Coordinates of C-alpha atoms and ligand atoms in Angstrom, one line a residue:
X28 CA -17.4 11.4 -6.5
X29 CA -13.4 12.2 -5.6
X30 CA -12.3 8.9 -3.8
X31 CA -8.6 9.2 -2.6
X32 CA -6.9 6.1 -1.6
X33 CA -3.8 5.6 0.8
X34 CA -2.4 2.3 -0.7
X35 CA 0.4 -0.3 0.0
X36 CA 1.0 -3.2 -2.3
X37 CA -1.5 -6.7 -2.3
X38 CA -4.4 -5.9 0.0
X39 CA -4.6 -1.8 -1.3
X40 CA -4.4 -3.1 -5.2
X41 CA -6.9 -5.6 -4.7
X42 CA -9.2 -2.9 -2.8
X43 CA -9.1 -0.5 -5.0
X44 CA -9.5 -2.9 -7.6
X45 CA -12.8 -3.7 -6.2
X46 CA -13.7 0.0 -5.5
X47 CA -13.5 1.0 -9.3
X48 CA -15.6 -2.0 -9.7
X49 CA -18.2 -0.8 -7.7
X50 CA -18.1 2.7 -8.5
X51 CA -18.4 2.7 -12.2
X52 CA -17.5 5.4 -14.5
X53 CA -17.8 8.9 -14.2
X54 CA -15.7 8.9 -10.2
X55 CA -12.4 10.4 -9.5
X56 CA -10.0 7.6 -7.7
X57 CA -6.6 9.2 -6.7
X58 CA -4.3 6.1 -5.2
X59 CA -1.3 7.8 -3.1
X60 CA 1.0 4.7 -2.5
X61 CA 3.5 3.6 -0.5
X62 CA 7.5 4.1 -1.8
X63 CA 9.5 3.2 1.2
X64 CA 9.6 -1.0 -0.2
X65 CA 11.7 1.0 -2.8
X66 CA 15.2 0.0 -3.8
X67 CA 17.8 -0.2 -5.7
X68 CA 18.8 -3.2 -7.6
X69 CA 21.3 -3.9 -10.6
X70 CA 21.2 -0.2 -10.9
X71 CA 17.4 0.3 -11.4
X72 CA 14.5 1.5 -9.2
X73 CA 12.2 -0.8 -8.3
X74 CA 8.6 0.0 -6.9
X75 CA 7.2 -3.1 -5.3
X76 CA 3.6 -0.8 -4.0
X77 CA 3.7 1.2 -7.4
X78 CA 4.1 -2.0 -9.4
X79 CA 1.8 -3.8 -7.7
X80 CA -1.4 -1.2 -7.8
X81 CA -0.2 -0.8 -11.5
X82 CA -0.3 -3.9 -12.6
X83 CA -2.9 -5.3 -10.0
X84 CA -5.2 -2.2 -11.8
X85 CA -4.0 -2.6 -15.7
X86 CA -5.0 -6.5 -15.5
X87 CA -1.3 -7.7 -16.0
X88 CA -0.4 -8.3 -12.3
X89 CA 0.6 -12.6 -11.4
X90 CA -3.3 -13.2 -9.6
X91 CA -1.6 -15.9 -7.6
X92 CA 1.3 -13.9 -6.0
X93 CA -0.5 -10.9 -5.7
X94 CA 2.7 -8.2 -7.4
X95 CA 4.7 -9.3 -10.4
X96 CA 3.6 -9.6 -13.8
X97 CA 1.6 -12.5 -15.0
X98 CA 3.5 -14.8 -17.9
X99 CA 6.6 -13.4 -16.2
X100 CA 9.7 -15.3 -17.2
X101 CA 13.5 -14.9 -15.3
X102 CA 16.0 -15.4 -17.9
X103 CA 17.6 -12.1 -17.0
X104 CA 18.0 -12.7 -13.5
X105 CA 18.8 -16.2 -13.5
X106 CA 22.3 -15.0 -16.0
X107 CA 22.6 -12.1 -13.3
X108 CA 22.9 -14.8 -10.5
X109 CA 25.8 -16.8 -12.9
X110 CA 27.8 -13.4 -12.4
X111 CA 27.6 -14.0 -9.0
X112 CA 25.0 -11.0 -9.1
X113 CA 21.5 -10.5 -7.4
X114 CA 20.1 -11.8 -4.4
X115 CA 18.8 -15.3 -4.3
X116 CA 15.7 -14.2 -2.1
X117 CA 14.5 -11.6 -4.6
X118 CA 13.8 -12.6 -7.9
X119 CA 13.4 -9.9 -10.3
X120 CA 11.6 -10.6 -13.6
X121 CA 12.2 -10.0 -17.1
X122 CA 8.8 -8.2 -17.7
X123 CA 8.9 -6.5 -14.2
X124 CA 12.8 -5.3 -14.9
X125 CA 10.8 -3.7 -18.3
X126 CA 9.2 -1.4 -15.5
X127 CA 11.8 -0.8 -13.8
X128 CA 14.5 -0.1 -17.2
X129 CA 11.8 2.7 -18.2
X130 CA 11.5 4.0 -14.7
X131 CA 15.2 4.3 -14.0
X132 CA 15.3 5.6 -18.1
X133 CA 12.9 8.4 -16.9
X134 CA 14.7 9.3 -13.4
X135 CA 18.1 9.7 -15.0
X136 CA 16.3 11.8 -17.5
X137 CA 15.3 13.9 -14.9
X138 CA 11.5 13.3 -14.3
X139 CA 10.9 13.1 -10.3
X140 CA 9.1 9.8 -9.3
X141 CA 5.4 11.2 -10.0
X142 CA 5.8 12.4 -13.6
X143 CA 7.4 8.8 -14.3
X144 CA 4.9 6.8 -12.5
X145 CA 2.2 9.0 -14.4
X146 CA 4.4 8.3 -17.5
X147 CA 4.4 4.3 -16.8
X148 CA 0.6 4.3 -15.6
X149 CA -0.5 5.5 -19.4
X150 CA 0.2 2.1 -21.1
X151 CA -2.1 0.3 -18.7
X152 CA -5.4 2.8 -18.4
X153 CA -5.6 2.3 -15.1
X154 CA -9.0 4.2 -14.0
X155 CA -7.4 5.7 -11.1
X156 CA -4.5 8.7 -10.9
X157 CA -1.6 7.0 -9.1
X158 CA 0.8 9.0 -7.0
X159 CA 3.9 7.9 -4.9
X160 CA 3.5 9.4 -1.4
X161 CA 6.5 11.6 -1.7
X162 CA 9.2 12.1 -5.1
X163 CA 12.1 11.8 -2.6
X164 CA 13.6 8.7 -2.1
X165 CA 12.5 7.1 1.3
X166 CA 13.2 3.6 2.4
X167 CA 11.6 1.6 5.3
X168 CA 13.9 -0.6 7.0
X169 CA 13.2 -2.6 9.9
X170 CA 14.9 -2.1 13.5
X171 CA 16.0 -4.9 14.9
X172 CA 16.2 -5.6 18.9
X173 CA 20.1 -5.5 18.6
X174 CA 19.6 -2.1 17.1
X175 CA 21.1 -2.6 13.4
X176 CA 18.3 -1.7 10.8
X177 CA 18.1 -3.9 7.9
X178 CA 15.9 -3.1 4.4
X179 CA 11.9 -3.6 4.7
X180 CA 11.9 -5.9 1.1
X181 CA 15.0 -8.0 3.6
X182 CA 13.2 -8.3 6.8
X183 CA 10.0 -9.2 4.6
X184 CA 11.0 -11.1 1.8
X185 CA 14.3 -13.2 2.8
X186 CA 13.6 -13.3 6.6
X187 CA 10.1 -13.7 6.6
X188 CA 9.6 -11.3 9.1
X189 CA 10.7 -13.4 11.6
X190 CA 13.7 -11.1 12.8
X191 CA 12.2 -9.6 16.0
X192 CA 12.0 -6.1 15.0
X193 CA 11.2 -3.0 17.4
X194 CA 10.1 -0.5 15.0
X195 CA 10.7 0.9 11.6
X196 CA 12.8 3.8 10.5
X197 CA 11.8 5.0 6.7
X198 CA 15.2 6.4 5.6
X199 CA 15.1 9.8 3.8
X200 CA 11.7 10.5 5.2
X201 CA 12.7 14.2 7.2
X202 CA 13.6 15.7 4.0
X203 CA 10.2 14.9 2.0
X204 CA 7.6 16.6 1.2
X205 CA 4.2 15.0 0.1
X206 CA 4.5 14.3 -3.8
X207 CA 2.6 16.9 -6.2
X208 CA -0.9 16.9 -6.3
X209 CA -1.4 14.3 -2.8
X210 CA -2.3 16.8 -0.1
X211 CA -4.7 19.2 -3.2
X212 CA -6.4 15.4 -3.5
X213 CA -7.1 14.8 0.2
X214 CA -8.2 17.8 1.1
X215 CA -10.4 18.4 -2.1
X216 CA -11.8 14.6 -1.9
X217 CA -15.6 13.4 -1.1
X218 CA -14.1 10.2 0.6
X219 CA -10.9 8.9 2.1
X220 CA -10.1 5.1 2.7
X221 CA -7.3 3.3 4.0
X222 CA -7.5 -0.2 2.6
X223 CA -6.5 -3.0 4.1
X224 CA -3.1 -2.7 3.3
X225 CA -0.2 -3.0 6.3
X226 CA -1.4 -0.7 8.8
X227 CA 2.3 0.3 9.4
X228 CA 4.6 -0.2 6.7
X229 CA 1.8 0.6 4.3
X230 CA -0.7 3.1 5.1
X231 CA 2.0 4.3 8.2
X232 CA 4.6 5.2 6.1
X233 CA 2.7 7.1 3.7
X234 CA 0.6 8.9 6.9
X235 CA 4.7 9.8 7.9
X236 CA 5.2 11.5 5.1
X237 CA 5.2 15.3 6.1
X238 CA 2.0 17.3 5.4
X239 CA -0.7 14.1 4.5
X240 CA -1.7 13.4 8.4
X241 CA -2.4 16.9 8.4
X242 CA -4.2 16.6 5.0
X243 CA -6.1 14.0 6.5
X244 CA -7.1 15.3 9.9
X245 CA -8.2 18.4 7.9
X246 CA -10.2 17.2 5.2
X247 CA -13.8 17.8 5.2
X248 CA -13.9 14.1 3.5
X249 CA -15.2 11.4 5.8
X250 CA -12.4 9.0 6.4
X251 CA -13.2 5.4 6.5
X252 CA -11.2 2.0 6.7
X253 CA -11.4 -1.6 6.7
X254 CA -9.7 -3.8 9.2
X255 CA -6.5 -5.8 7.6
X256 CA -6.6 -8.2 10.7
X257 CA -9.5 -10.6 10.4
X258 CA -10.1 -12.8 14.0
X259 CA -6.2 -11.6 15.2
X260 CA -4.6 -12.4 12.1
X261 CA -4.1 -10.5 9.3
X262 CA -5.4 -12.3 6.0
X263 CA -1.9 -12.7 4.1
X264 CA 1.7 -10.8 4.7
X265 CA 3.1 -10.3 8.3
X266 CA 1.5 -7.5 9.3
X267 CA 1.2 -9.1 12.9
X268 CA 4.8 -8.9 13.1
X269 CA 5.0 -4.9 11.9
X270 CA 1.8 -4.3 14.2
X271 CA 3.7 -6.1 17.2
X272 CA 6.8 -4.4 16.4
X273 CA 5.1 -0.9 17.5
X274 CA 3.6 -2.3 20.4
X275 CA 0.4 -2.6 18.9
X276 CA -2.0 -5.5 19.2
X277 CA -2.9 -7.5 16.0
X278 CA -6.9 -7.2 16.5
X279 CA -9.1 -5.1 14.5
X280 CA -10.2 -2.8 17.1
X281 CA -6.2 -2.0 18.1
X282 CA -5.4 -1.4 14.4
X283 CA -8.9 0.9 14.4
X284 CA -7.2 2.7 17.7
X285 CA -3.7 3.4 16.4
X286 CA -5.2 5.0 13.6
X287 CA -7.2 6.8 16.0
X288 CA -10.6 8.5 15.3
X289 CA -10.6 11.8 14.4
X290 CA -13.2 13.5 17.0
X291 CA -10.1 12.8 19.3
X292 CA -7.4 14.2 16.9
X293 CA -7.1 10.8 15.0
X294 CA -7.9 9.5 11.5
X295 CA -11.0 7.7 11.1
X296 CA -14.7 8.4 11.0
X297 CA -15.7 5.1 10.4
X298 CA -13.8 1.8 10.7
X299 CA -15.2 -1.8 8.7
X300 CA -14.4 -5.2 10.4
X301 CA -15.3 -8.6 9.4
X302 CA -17.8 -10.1 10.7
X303 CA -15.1 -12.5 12.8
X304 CA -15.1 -9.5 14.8
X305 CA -18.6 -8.1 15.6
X306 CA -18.3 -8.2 19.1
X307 CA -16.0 -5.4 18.4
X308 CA -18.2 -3.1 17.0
X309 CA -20.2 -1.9 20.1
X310 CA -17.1 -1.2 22.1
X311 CA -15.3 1.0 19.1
X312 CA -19.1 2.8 19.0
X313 CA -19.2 4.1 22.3
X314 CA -15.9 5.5 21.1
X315 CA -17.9 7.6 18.6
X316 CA -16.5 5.6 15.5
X317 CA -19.3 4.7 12.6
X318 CA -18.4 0.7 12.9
X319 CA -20.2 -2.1 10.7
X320 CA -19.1 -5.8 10.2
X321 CA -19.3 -7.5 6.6
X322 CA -17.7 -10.2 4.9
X323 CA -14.3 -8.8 4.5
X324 CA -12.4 -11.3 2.6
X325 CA -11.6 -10.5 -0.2
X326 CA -12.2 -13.8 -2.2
X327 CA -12.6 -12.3 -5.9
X328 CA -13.2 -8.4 -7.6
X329 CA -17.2 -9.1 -7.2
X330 CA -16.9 -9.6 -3.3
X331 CA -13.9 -7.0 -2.8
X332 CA -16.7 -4.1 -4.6
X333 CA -19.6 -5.5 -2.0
X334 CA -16.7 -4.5 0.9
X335 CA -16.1 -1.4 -0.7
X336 CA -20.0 -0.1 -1.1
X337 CA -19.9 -1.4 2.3
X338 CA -17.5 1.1 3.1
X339 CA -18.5 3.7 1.4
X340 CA -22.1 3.2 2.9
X341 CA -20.6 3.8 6.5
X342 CA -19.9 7.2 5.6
X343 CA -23.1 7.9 4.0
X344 CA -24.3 9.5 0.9
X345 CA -21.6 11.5 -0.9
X346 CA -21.9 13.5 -4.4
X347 CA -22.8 11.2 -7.1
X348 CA -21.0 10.9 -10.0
X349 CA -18.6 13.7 -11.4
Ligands
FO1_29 N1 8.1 -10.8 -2.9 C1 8.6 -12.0 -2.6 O1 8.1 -12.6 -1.6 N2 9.7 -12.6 -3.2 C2 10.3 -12.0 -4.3 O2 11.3 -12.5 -4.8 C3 9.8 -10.7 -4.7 C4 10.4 -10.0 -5.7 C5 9.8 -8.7 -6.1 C6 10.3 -8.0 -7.2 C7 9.8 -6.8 -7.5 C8 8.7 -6.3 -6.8 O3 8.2 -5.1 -7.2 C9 8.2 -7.0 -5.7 C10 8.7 -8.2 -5.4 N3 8.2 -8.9 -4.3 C11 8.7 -10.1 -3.9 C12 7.0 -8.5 -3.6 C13 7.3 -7.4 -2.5 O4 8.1 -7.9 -1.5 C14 6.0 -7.0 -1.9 O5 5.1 -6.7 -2.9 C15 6.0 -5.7 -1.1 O6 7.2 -5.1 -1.0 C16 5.4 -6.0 0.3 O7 4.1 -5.7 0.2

């Protein structure tokens, strides 16, 4: 079975972690992630959704932050700060800066983003491909009500998202074009999923990205998601603040409506909320969305592959393996 992915950081590692868990060998997972938390930083690129899914997937990710390396250590960053460099909100690791030396070594090479994330991804046998959303260099930054617009990774990590923002501009976007091999994936897949990754700095800025809505809304490939707000909160991050920023409610069946369902020129055939948020489910049926309520926490890799066949079984039977 061809399962493609549309995956921010945390919540889309831990997913897919789950999903490969369920599915077993012999399936096809393609993971298109989310660039625009990109930046630069003491002159290398650093891929905070890219880093995540790859470490999250190749076993080495901190389990108790969620993105990072586990045994990471600072010694690098703590001399950077003594030159007065670095910023004391974003800590940058020794092992994590590893990443990110070999990924700047392989830009300035000349490799666009996708052959060096394919490059990186061999050390850690991931079990799924894993594509940037776009090789050009987009970054989301937050707009704030007095209209300046500061860096996603700012708004996020030093301010907590507590800056009221009004929406969010991804820099660079207009002049991308969906990364190699991301629309040929959607539109060739058995399955789609949006995890429950940040419905709008996530899996939004990778559905902005010219050419993959379209991918989507075309696909013969059921598309199916699970809810990232469980009981009008989402389970960790802010993404109550991003959701509120856009004007959009922070329940399960709002998040299920601005993705939109695709008999009415939307996304989704089938939507998955926990079961905080049954009484939903009739309401998003009359709509004509396949909706089912599970345990949607995902507590450990055991429970996160139960959501994902839960997911998957929304959407029916699909080719078996291969
Ligand atoms: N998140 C934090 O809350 N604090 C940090 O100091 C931090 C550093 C960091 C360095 C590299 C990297 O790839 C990610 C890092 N993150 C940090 C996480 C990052 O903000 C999030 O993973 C995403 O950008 C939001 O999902």
């Amino acid at each position: 079975m061809k399962v493609v992915v549309l995956s921010g950081g945390v919540g889309g590692a831990r997913f897919t972690r789950g999903l490969l868990a369920h599915l077993g060998p012999g399936h096809e997972v393609t993971v298109v992630a989310n660039t625009g938390d990109d930046l630069w930083l003491h002159g290398v690129r650093v891929c905070p959704d890219l880093d995540t899914l790859m470490y999250t997937l190749g076993g080495a990710v901190h389990e108790g932050q969620g993105w990072g390396r586990a045994d990471e250590s600072t010694r690098v960053s703590t001399d950077l700060a003594a030159y007065g460099l670095g910023w004391d909100w974003f800590t940058l690791g020794d092992l994590d800066l590893a990443t990110c030396l070999a990924r700047t070594e392989l830009l300035r090479g000349g490799l666009p983003l996708s052959a060096a994330t394919d490059r990186l991804a061999q050390r850690w046998d991931l079990g799924v491909r894993l594509l940037p959303m776009t090789d050009a260099e987009v970054e989301t930054h937050a707009r704030l009500a007095d209209g300046t617009l500061l860096h996603f990774e700012e708004w996020w990590v030093r301010h907590h998202a507590t800056l009221p923002a009004v929406g969010f501009e991804q820099v660079g976007l207009s002049g991308s074009v969906a990364a190699p091999g991301v629309v040929e994936a959607l539109v060739s897949a058995d399955v789609v999923v949006l995890p429950p990754s940040n419905p709008v700095v996530s899996v939004g800025t990778i559905l902005a990205v010219p050419g993959v809505r379209e991918a989507i809304t075309s696909t013969p490939a059921p598309v199916v998601g699970v809810s990232p707000i469980i009981g009008g909160a989402p389970v960790r991050g802010m993404a109550d603040a991003c959701l509120t920023a856009i004007g959009v409610p922070t329940t399960a069946s709002a998040v299920a409506r601005h993705y939109g369902l695709r008999r009415t020129g939307g996304l989704l055939d089938a939507w998955v909320v926990d079961d905080a948020d049954a009484a939903s489910v009739p309401g998003l049926r009359e709509h004509g969305l396949v909706c089912g309520a599970t345990d949607t926490l995902m507590r450990d890799v055991a429970s996160t592959a139960r959501i994902a066949a839960f997911a998957l079984d929304l959407v029916g039977p699909v080719p078996s393996a291969g």
